[in-house]
Amino acid sequence: MTSVVSSATRTIRIGSRKSQLALVQTYWVREQLQSSFPDITFEVHTMSTQGDKILDVALAKIGDKGLFTKELELGMINKEIDFAVHSLKDLPTNLPEGLTLAAITERENPADALVVHEKYKDKQIETLPAGAVIGTSSLRRLAQLRHQFPHFTFKDVRGNLNTRLAKLDAGEYDALILAAAGLQRLGMGDRVHQILPKEISLHAVGQGALGIECRTDDADLISLLKAIEHPETRDRCLAERSFLRILEGGCQVPIGVNTEIHDGNLTLTGVVASVDGQKIVKDTVTGTASNAEALGAELAKLLREQGAQEILEEIFAEIQRGS
């Protein structure tokens, strides 16, 4: 079969979720590729995923690592689309047979952000009052914040970004914890009240970066997609994803990371925490960025030796019980 990239009249079909943020990200990728390859037509095809449809259940309780990716992956396998654009944090570390992570784009700020109700505009997370209602749909954020701030009240929040912010502004929450990158990409950077330091909250694996997935056998397309890959982000994210893969954690478990590259050396910090915040295991490794995946595996082994596996097994058991 002739690749769509090498054919005379070239059209490449891009798969995207229908959410506002997903479309902003996908059209950004399309724009970058169109600029580099003006003779190719790039079409955007949208799909709804399971995670988009189930909005009344906490993400962790749905129990599926491919909540926001499976329908797009099926589209690629069935050759309805040629590649898909994902928020990398949503892409499982083990991909279906026949698919590959072809490129990782330059990441936005990967940190978590505090967004507050108007009445707390003079507060930081450290000075919010006891009992303040904090909204988050992430077990990772929940576990780390419970560890640091056991006096807060935490409440699950689902829906798209506009829905969540409307609930905050209506007074259902005193503050939300959201990804700074999503707010920036949607032109809502002014809603970021505080960027949470890594000492308070390590971010999700791949947060702030886009992952482009395509069929493994489409060598021409993979080569084309490399044009928009950002090498430093790739190395950082490959280390993070290796760390997560070895720990066998999905996107809905309390695993956080932070990566930095200086002078060719990559420093990776990782944390595994119990949902109640009572147990926490954290460590750091440093090595050459070219050995990113090995560094991720090294850190996973370190945390396992310090009790991370027992914490994760307890969480998986709780999720299976539906607690």
XYZ file of C-alpha atoms in Angstrom:
323
model
C 0.000 0.000 0.000
C 1.332 3.408 -0.922
C 1.822 5.771 2.013
C -0.395 8.839 2.079
C 2.753 10.898 2.544
C 4.463 9.767 -0.632
C 1.439 9.805 -2.947
C 1.098 12.388 -5.728
C -1.976 14.134 -4.289
C -1.175 13.995 -0.611
C -3.865 14.285 2.024
C -3.148 13.443 5.647
C -6.037 12.931 8.056
C -5.507 14.120 11.628
C -7.605 12.675 14.444
C -8.682 14.805 17.403
C -11.087 14.747 20.311
C -13.938 17.249 20.002
C -13.147 19.235 23.146
C -12.158 22.874 22.800
C -8.677 22.266 24.188
C -8.106 19.205 21.996
C -9.077 21.148 18.887
C -6.856 24.106 19.768
C -3.949 21.686 20.174
C -4.734 19.776 16.988
C -5.060 22.892 14.847
C -1.766 24.147 16.277
C -0.095 20.901 15.123
C -1.793 21.218 11.745
C -0.508 24.796 11.400
C 3.070 23.741 12.204
C 2.950 20.910 9.666
C 1.244 23.031 6.997
C 4.008 25.612 7.353
C 6.696 22.954 6.850
C 4.841 21.019 4.136
C 2.703 23.472 2.119
C 2.059 20.952 -0.671
C 0.255 18.522 1.637
C -3.406 18.840 2.629
C -4.021 18.224 6.332
C -7.625 17.389 7.282
C -8.888 17.333 10.870
C -11.362 14.574 11.793
C -12.985 14.702 15.247
C -14.165 11.875 17.504
C -15.742 11.609 20.952
C -13.914 9.379 23.429
C -15.211 7.498 26.438
C -13.673 10.096 28.741
C -15.597 12.848 26.945
C -18.915 11.025 27.371
C -18.714 9.979 31.031
C -18.753 13.243 32.977
C -20.610 12.228 36.144
C -18.054 9.734 37.482
C -14.598 10.427 38.947
C -11.921 9.498 36.408
C -10.180 7.052 38.739
C -13.392 5.084 39.259
C -13.934 4.500 35.539
C -10.807 2.352 35.621
C -9.581 2.653 32.056
C -6.123 3.880 31.056
C -7.212 4.767 27.502
C -10.199 6.940 28.393
C -9.267 9.747 26.001
C -7.409 7.788 23.324
C -9.052 4.450 22.422
C -11.480 5.723 19.787
C -8.703 7.670 18.061
C -6.425 4.641 18.141
C -9.140 2.477 16.612
C -9.494 5.095 13.887
C -5.802 4.768 13.064
C -5.854 0.972 13.113
C -8.866 1.016 10.761
C -7.106 3.622 8.561
C -9.873 6.172 8.986
C -7.245 8.678 10.171
C -3.467 8.755 9.716
C -2.336 10.173 13.041
C -3.812 11.516 16.265
C -2.888 14.447 18.476
C -3.118 13.762 22.213
C -2.387 15.626 25.398
C 0.597 13.424 26.201
C -0.521 12.998 29.820
C -3.625 11.168 28.523
C -1.686 8.712 26.341
C -1.040 5.342 28.037
C 2.607 4.288 28.240
C 1.840 0.961 26.547
C 0.357 1.553 23.096
C -1.728 -0.907 21.043
C 0.166 -3.189 18.677
C 0.780 -1.426 15.383
C 0.836 2.106 16.821
C 3.772 4.253 17.928
C 4.496 7.592 19.580
C 5.970 9.330 16.528
C 6.723 12.793 17.923
C 6.509 14.905 21.071
C 6.120 18.669 20.700
C 7.669 21.411 22.816
C 5.825 21.504 26.105
C 4.127 24.444 27.736
C 4.697 24.992 31.450
C 3.944 21.509 32.850
C 3.156 22.728 36.357
C -0.168 22.649 38.172
C -1.891 25.980 38.741
C -4.120 27.329 41.501
C -7.239 29.158 40.289
C -9.235 30.860 43.052
C -12.689 32.292 43.633
C -12.735 36.083 43.643
C -13.070 36.196 47.439
C -9.636 34.594 47.824
C -7.749 36.692 45.269
C -5.381 37.894 48.013
C -4.489 34.319 49.059
C -1.951 31.743 47.941
C -2.501 28.016 48.447
C -0.460 28.195 51.644
C -2.765 30.871 53.123
C -6.216 29.575 52.128
C -8.337 28.998 55.253
C -8.960 25.630 56.867
C -11.906 23.886 55.247
C -11.445 25.637 51.898
C -13.112 23.541 49.164
C -10.549 22.596 46.527
C -11.725 21.056 43.249
C -9.645 18.508 41.369
C -10.341 15.398 39.298
C -6.777 14.090 39.675
C -5.746 11.524 42.286
C -2.156 12.710 41.811
C -3.011 16.273 42.810
C -5.360 15.085 45.548
C -2.764 12.859 47.218
C 0.024 15.447 47.173
C -2.212 18.269 48.393
C -3.716 16.148 51.156
C -0.177 15.430 52.307
C 0.675 19.149 52.410
C -2.718 20.586 53.402
C -4.793 18.056 55.371
C -7.021 20.897 56.604
C -8.586 21.517 53.150
C -11.792 19.905 51.873
C -11.343 18.231 48.482
C -14.164 17.761 45.992
C -14.152 16.084 42.579
C -14.748 18.318 39.565
C -15.421 17.153 35.980
C -16.364 18.807 32.706
C -14.480 20.975 30.248
C -12.436 23.940 31.403
C -15.234 26.481 30.939
C -17.621 24.289 32.942
C -15.149 23.924 35.779
C -14.407 27.642 35.913
C -18.145 28.437 35.897
C -18.619 26.138 38.907
C -15.743 27.913 40.683
C -17.118 31.375 39.912
C -20.592 30.292 41.097
C -19.120 29.456 44.497
C -19.267 25.653 44.352
C -15.508 25.620 45.023
C -13.114 28.015 46.694
C -10.287 27.054 44.338
C -9.426 24.653 41.532
C -6.159 22.938 40.681
C -5.713 22.822 36.896
C -2.911 22.342 34.391
C -1.266 25.677 33.634
C -0.679 24.522 30.037
C -4.376 24.043 29.282
C -5.259 27.479 30.596
C -2.476 29.066 28.542
C -3.457 27.264 25.335
C -7.068 28.397 25.668
C -6.078 32.014 26.229
C -7.053 31.866 29.889
C -3.619 32.431 31.358
C -5.032 35.353 33.340
C -6.951 32.839 35.471
C -3.680 31.359 36.791
C -3.491 32.721 40.327
C -0.428 30.755 41.429
C 1.909 28.261 39.771
C 2.335 25.495 42.334
C 6.016 24.859 43.087
C 7.341 21.337 42.634
C 7.782 21.089 46.412
C 3.973 21.157 46.697
C 2.844 19.325 43.567
C 4.850 17.312 41.061
C 3.075 17.372 37.706
C 1.637 14.499 35.675
C 3.787 12.449 33.315
C 3.860 14.256 29.960
C 1.835 17.221 31.225
C 2.085 20.272 28.962
C 3.357 18.312 25.945
C 1.500 16.961 22.918
C 2.035 13.385 21.769
C 1.507 12.462 18.137
C 0.595 8.826 17.577
C 0.469 7.019 14.233
C 0.777 3.565 12.670
C 4.170 1.947 13.215
C 4.469 0.848 9.594
C 4.008 4.353 8.130
C 7.709 5.271 7.922
C 7.161 8.257 5.625
C 4.618 9.826 7.974
C 6.819 9.202 11.018
C 9.680 10.970 9.237
C 7.407 13.898 8.395
C 6.134 14.226 11.983
C 9.681 14.435 13.326
C 9.777 17.942 11.807
C 7.790 19.270 14.773
C 9.410 17.206 17.525
C 11.229 19.066 20.308
C 14.278 17.006 21.372
C 14.548 18.316 24.959
C 10.834 17.795 25.612
C 11.096 14.333 24.045
C 13.923 13.317 26.374
C 12.157 14.677 29.441
C 8.886 12.970 28.557
C 10.498 9.654 27.600
C 12.120 9.552 31.055
C 8.780 10.353 32.696
C 6.866 7.767 30.646
C 9.470 5.082 31.325
C 9.171 5.793 35.052
C 5.366 5.447 34.871
C 5.489 2.345 32.664
C 7.802 0.452 35.030
C 5.567 1.296 37.987
C 2.590 0.045 35.940
C 0.606 3.128 36.821
C -2.119 4.630 34.679
C -2.863 8.315 34.327
C -5.327 8.093 37.234
C -2.972 7.074 40.024
C -1.015 9.356 42.384
C 2.277 9.407 40.497
C 3.959 12.775 39.901
C 7.192 13.837 38.242
C 9.473 16.753 37.504
C 12.236 16.808 34.895
C 14.958 19.305 34.094
C 17.819 19.254 31.589
C 21.017 21.227 32.116
C 24.203 20.824 30.064
C 23.009 17.523 28.631
C 22.153 16.053 32.033
C 18.596 15.112 32.902
C 17.314 15.236 36.476
C 14.131 13.293 37.152
C 12.192 13.504 40.415
C 9.258 11.193 41.047
C 6.663 10.713 43.753
C 4.137 7.999 44.607
C 1.581 8.855 47.283
C -1.402 7.205 48.904
C -4.740 8.855 48.114
C -5.124 10.015 51.726
C -1.702 11.665 51.573
C -0.444 9.712 54.581
C 2.160 7.662 52.715
C 4.558 9.275 50.287
C 7.698 8.031 48.553
C 9.882 10.481 46.639
C 13.385 10.423 45.123
C 15.561 11.896 42.351
C 18.024 10.539 39.788
C 20.377 12.345 37.409
C 22.157 11.142 34.269
C 22.746 11.934 30.615
C 19.615 12.969 28.710
C 20.420 10.453 25.972
C 19.713 7.705 28.547
C 16.293 9.146 29.388
C 14.326 5.901 29.440
C 16.977 4.105 31.503
C 16.839 6.949 34.043
C 13.077 6.557 34.305
C 13.479 2.850 34.949
C 16.192 3.523 37.533
C 13.953 5.903 39.469
C 11.022 3.472 39.338
C 13.252 0.770 40.831
C 14.395 3.144 43.596
C 10.843 4.046 44.573
C 9.728 0.423 44.457
C 12.481 -0.416 46.941
C 11.169 2.372 49.178
C 7.586 1.076 49.252
C 5.957 2.567 46.139
C 4.660 -0.796 44.928
C 2.763 -1.442 48.137
C 1.130 2.009 47.928
C 0.050 1.417 44.317
C -1.307 -2.060 45.045
C -3.469 -0.616 47.832
C -4.805 2.052 45.439
C -5.568 -0.451 42.667
C -7.424 -2.629 45.192
C -9.468 0.371 46.385
C -10.376 1.331 42.806
C -11.475 -2.243 42.037
C -13.696 -2.217 45.109
C -15.206 1.014 43.824
C -14.342 2.954 46.937
